[in-house]
mmCIF file of C-alpha atoms and ligand atoms in Angstrom:
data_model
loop_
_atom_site.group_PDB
_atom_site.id
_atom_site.type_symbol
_atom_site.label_atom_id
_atom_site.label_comp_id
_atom_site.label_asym_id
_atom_site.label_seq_id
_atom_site.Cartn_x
_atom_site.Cartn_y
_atom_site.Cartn_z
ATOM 1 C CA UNK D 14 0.000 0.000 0.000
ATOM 2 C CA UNK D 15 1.467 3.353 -0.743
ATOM 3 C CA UNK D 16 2.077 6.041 1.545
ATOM 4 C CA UNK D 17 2.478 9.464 1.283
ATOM 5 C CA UNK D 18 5.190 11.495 3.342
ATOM 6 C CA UNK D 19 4.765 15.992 2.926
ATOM 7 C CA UNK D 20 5.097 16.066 -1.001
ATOM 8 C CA UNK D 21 6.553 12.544 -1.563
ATOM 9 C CA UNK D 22 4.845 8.884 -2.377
ATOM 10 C CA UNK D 23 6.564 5.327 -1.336
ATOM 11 C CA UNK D 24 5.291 2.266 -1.467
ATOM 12 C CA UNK D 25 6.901 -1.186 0.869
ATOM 13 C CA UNK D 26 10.345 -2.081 -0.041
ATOM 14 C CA UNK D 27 11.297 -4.160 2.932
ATOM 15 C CA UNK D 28 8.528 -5.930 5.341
ATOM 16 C CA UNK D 29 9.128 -5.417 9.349
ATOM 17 C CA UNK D 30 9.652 -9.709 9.265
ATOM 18 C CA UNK D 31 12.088 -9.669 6.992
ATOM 19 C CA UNK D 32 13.715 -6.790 8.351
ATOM 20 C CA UNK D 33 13.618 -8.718 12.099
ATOM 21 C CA UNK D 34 15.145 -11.824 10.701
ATOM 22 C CA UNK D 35 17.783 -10.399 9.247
ATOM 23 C CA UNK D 36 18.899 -8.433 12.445
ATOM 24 C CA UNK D 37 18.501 -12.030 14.241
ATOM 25 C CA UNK D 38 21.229 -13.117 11.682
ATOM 26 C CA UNK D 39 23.431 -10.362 12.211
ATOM 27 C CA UNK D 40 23.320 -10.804 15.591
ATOM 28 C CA UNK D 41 24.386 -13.630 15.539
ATOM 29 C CA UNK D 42 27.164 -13.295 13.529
ATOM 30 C CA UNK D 43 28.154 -10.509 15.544
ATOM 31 C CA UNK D 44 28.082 -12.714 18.830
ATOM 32 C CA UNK D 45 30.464 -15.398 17.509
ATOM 33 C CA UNK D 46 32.603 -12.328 15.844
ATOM 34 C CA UNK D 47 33.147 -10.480 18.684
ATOM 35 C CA UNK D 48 33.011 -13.244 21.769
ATOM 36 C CA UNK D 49 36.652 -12.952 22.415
ATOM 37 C CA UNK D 50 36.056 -9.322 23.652
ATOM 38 C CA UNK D 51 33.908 -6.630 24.989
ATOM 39 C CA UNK D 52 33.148 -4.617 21.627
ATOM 40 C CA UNK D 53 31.936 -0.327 21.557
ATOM 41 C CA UNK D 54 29.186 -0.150 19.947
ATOM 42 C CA UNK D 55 29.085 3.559 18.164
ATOM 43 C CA UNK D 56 25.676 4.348 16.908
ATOM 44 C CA UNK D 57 25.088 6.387 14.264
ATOM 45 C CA UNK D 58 22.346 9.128 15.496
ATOM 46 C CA UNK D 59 19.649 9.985 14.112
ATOM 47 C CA UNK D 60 18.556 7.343 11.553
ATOM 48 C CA UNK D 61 19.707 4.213 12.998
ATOM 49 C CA UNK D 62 17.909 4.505 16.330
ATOM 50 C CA UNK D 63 15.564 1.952 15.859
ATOM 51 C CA UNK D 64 18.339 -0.836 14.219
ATOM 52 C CA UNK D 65 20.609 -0.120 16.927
ATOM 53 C CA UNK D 66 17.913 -1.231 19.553
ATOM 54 C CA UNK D 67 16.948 -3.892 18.035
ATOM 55 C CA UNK D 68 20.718 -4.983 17.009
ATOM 56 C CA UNK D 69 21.794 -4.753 20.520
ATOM 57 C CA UNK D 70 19.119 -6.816 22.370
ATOM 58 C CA UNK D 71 20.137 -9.774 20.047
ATOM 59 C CA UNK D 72 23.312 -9.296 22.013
ATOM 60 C CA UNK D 73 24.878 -11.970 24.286
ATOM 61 C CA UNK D 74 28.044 -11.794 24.713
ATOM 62 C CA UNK D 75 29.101 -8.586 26.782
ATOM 63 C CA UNK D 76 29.111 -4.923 24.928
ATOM 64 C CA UNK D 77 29.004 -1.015 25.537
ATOM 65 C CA UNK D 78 26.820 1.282 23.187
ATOM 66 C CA UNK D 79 28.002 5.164 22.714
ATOM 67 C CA UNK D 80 26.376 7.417 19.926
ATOM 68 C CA UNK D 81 27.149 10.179 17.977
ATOM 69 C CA UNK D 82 25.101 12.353 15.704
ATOM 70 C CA UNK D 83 26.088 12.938 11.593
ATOM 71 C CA UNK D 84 24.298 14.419 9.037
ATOM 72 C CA UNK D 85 24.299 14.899 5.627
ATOM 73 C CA UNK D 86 20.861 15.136 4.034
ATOM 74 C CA UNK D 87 19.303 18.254 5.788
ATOM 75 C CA UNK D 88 15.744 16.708 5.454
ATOM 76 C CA UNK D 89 15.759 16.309 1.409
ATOM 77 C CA UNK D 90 16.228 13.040 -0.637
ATOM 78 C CA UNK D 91 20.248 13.782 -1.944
ATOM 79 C CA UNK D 92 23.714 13.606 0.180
ATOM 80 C CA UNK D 93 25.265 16.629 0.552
ATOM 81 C CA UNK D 94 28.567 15.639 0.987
ATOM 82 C CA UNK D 95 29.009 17.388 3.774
ATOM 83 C CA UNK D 96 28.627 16.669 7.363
ATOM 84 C CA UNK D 97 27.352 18.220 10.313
ATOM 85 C CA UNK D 98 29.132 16.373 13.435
ATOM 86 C CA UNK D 99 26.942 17.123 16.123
ATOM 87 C CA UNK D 100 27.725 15.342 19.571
ATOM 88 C CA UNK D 101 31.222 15.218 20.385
ATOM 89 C CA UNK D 102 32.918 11.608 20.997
ATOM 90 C CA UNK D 103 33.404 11.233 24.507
ATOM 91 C CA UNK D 104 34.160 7.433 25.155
ATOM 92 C CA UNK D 105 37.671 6.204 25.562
ATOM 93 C CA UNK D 106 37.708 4.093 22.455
ATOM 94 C CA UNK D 107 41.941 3.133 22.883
ATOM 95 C CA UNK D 108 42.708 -0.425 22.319
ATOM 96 C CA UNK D 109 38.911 -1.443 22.233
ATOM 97 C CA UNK D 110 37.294 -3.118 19.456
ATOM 98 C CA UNK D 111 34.570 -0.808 17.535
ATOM 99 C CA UNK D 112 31.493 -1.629 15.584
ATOM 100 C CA UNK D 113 29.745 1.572 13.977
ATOM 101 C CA UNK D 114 26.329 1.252 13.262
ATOM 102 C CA UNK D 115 25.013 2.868 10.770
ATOM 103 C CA UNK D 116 21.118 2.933 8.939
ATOM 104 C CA UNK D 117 22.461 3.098 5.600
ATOM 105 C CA UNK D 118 25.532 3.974 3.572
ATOM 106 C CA UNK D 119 25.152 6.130 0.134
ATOM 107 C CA UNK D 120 27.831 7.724 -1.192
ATOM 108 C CA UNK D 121 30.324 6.365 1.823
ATOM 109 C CA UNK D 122 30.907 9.685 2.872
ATOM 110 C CA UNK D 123 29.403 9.830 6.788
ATOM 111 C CA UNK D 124 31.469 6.623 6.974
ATOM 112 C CA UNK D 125 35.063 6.944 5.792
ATOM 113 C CA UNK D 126 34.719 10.369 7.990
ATOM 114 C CA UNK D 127 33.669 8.424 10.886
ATOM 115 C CA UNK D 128 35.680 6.119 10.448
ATOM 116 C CA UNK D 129 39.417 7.957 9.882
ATOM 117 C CA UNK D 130 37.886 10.159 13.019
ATOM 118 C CA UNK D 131 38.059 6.992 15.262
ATOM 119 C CA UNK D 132 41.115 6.062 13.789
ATOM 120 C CA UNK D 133 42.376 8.688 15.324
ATOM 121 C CA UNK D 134 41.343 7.624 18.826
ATOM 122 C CA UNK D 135 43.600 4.539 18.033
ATOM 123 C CA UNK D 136 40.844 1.165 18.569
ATOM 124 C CA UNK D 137 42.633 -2.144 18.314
ATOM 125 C CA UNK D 138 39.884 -2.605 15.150
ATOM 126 C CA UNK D 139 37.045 -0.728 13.783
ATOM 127 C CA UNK D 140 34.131 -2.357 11.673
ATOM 128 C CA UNK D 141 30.908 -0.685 10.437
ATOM 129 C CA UNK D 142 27.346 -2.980 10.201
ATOM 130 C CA UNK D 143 25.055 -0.788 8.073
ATOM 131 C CA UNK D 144 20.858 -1.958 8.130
ATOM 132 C CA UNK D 145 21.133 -0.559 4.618
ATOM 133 C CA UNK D 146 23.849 -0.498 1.612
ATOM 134 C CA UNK D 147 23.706 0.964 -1.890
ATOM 135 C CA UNK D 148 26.353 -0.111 -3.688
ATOM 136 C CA UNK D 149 25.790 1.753 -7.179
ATOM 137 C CA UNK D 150 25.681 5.186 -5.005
ATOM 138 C CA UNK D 151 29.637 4.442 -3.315
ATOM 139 C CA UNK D 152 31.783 7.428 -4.513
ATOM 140 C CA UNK D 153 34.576 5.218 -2.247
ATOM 141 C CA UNK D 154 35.354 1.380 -0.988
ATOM 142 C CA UNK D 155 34.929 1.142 2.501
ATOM 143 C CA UNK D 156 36.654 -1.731 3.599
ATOM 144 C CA UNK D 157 35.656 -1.947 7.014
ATOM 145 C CA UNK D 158 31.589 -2.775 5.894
ATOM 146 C CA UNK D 159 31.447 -5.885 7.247
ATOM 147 C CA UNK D 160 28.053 -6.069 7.971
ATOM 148 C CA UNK D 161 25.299 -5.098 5.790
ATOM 149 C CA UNK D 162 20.998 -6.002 6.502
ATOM 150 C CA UNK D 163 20.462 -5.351 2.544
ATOM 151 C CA UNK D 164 21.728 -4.012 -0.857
ATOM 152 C CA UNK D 165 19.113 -1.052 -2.496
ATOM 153 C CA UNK D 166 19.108 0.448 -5.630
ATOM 154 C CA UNK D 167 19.875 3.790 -5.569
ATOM 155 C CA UNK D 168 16.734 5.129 -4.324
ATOM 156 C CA UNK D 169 15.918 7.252 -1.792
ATOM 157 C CA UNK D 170 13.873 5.322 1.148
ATOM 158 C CA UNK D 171 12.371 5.995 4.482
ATOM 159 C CA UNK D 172 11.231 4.180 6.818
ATOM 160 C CA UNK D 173 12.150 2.037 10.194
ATOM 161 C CA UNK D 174 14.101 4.728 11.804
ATOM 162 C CA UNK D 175 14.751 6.977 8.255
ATOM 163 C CA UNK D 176 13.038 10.261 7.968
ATOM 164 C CA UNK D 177 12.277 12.151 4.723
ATOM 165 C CA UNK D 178 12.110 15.933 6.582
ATOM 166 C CA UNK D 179 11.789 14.484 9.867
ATOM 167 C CA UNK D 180 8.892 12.483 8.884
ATOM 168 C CA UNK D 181 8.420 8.706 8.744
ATOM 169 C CA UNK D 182 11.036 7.272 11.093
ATOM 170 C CA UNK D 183 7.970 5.656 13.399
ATOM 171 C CA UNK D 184 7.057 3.022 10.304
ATOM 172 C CA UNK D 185 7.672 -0.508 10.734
ATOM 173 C CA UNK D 186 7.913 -0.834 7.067
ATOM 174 C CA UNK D 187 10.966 0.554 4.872
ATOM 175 C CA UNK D 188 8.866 2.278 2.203
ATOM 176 C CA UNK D 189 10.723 3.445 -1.477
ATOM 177 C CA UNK D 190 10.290 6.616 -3.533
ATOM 178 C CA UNK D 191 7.575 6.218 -6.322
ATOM 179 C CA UNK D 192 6.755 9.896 -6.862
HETATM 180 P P1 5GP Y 205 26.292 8.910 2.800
HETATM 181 O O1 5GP Y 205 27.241 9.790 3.572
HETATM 182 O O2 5GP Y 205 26.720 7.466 2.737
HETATM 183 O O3 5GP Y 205 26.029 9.477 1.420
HETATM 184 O O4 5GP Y 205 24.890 8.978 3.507
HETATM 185 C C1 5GP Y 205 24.710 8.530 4.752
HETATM 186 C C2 5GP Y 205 23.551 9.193 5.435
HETATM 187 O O5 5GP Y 205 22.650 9.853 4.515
HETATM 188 C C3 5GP Y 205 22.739 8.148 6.126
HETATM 189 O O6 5GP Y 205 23.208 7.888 7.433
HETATM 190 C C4 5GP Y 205 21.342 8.752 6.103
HETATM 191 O O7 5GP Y 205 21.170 9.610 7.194
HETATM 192 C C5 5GP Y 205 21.314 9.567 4.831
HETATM 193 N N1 5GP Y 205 20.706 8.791 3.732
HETATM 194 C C6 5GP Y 205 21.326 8.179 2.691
HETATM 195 N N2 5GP Y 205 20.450 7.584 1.864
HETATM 196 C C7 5GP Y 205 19.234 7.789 2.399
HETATM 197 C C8 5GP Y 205 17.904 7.390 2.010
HETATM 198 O O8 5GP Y 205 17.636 6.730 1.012
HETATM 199 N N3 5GP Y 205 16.909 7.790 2.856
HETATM 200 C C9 5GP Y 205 17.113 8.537 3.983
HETATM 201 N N4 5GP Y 205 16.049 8.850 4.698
HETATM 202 N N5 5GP Y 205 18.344 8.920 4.369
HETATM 203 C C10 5GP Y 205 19.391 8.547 3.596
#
């Protein structure tokens, strides 16, 4: 059934089951991944709210969960290349092993940035899990996306966390652009 959002139609893309078993996957591959340690988990604000609660209580093996708040879209439907870094990281990340989570990588941007900023903070290993990949939108590799819920054509989706201005992150659906 389509849905409209301000100006914009979607219709389904992904269905709330399918999204649910594939986080019970992940997590699980994430539990035998990371059972020799206590990993950071670094959430990726605002977007991935609802993926990062839902990743985390298919944890069983011992973990901490920071966050930290990037954006690039400034409520429209394109990347704009350019990132606001709102919330300063705080957490002590030396020597630890890191797992960003992320809703959904475009363009790779918000990542490699994230990622060579926690660099700095020298981890012992950093890995990103994104709910959401599209791989014909990657201006760059990203070698640490380990972990990826489900390719997308390049189209711009809400849904299950993702807003299109603000709007829509309370559906249990991810929806797709039709109009
Ligand atoms: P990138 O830096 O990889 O181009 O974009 C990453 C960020 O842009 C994501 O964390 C997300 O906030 C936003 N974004 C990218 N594609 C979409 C999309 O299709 N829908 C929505 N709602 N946000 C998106």
């Amino acid at each position: 059934m389509k849905t409209k959002i301000a100006d914009l139609e979607f219709e389904p893309l992904i269905r709330a089951k399918a999204i649910e078993e594939r986080i019970k996957e992940i997590g699980s591959q994430l539990n035998a991944d990371y059972k020799h340690c206590v990993p950071v988990f670094v959430g990726v604000l605002n977007g991935s709210f609802l993926f990062i609660a839902d990743l985390i209580k298919q944890m069983d093996i011992p973990c901490e969960i920071t966050f930290t708040k990037l954006s690039s879209y400034y409520g429209g439907t394109k990347s704009s290349l350019k990132i606001r870094d709102d919330i300063d990281f705080s957490v002590d990340i030396k020597g630890r092993e890191v797992l960003i989570i992320e809703d959904i990588v475009d363009t790779g941007n918000t990542a490699h940035y994230l990622i060579e900023k926690l660099k700095t903070m020298q981890p012992a290993s950093i890995k990103l899990c994104s709910l959401l990949l599209k791989p014909k939108a990657l201006l760059k590799k990203i070698d640490e996306l380990k972990y990826v819920g489900f390719e997308i054509e390049n189209e711009f989706v809400v849904g299950y966390g993702l807003d299109y201005k603000e709007m829509g992150r309370n559906l249990k659906d991810i929806y797709k652009r039709v109009k």
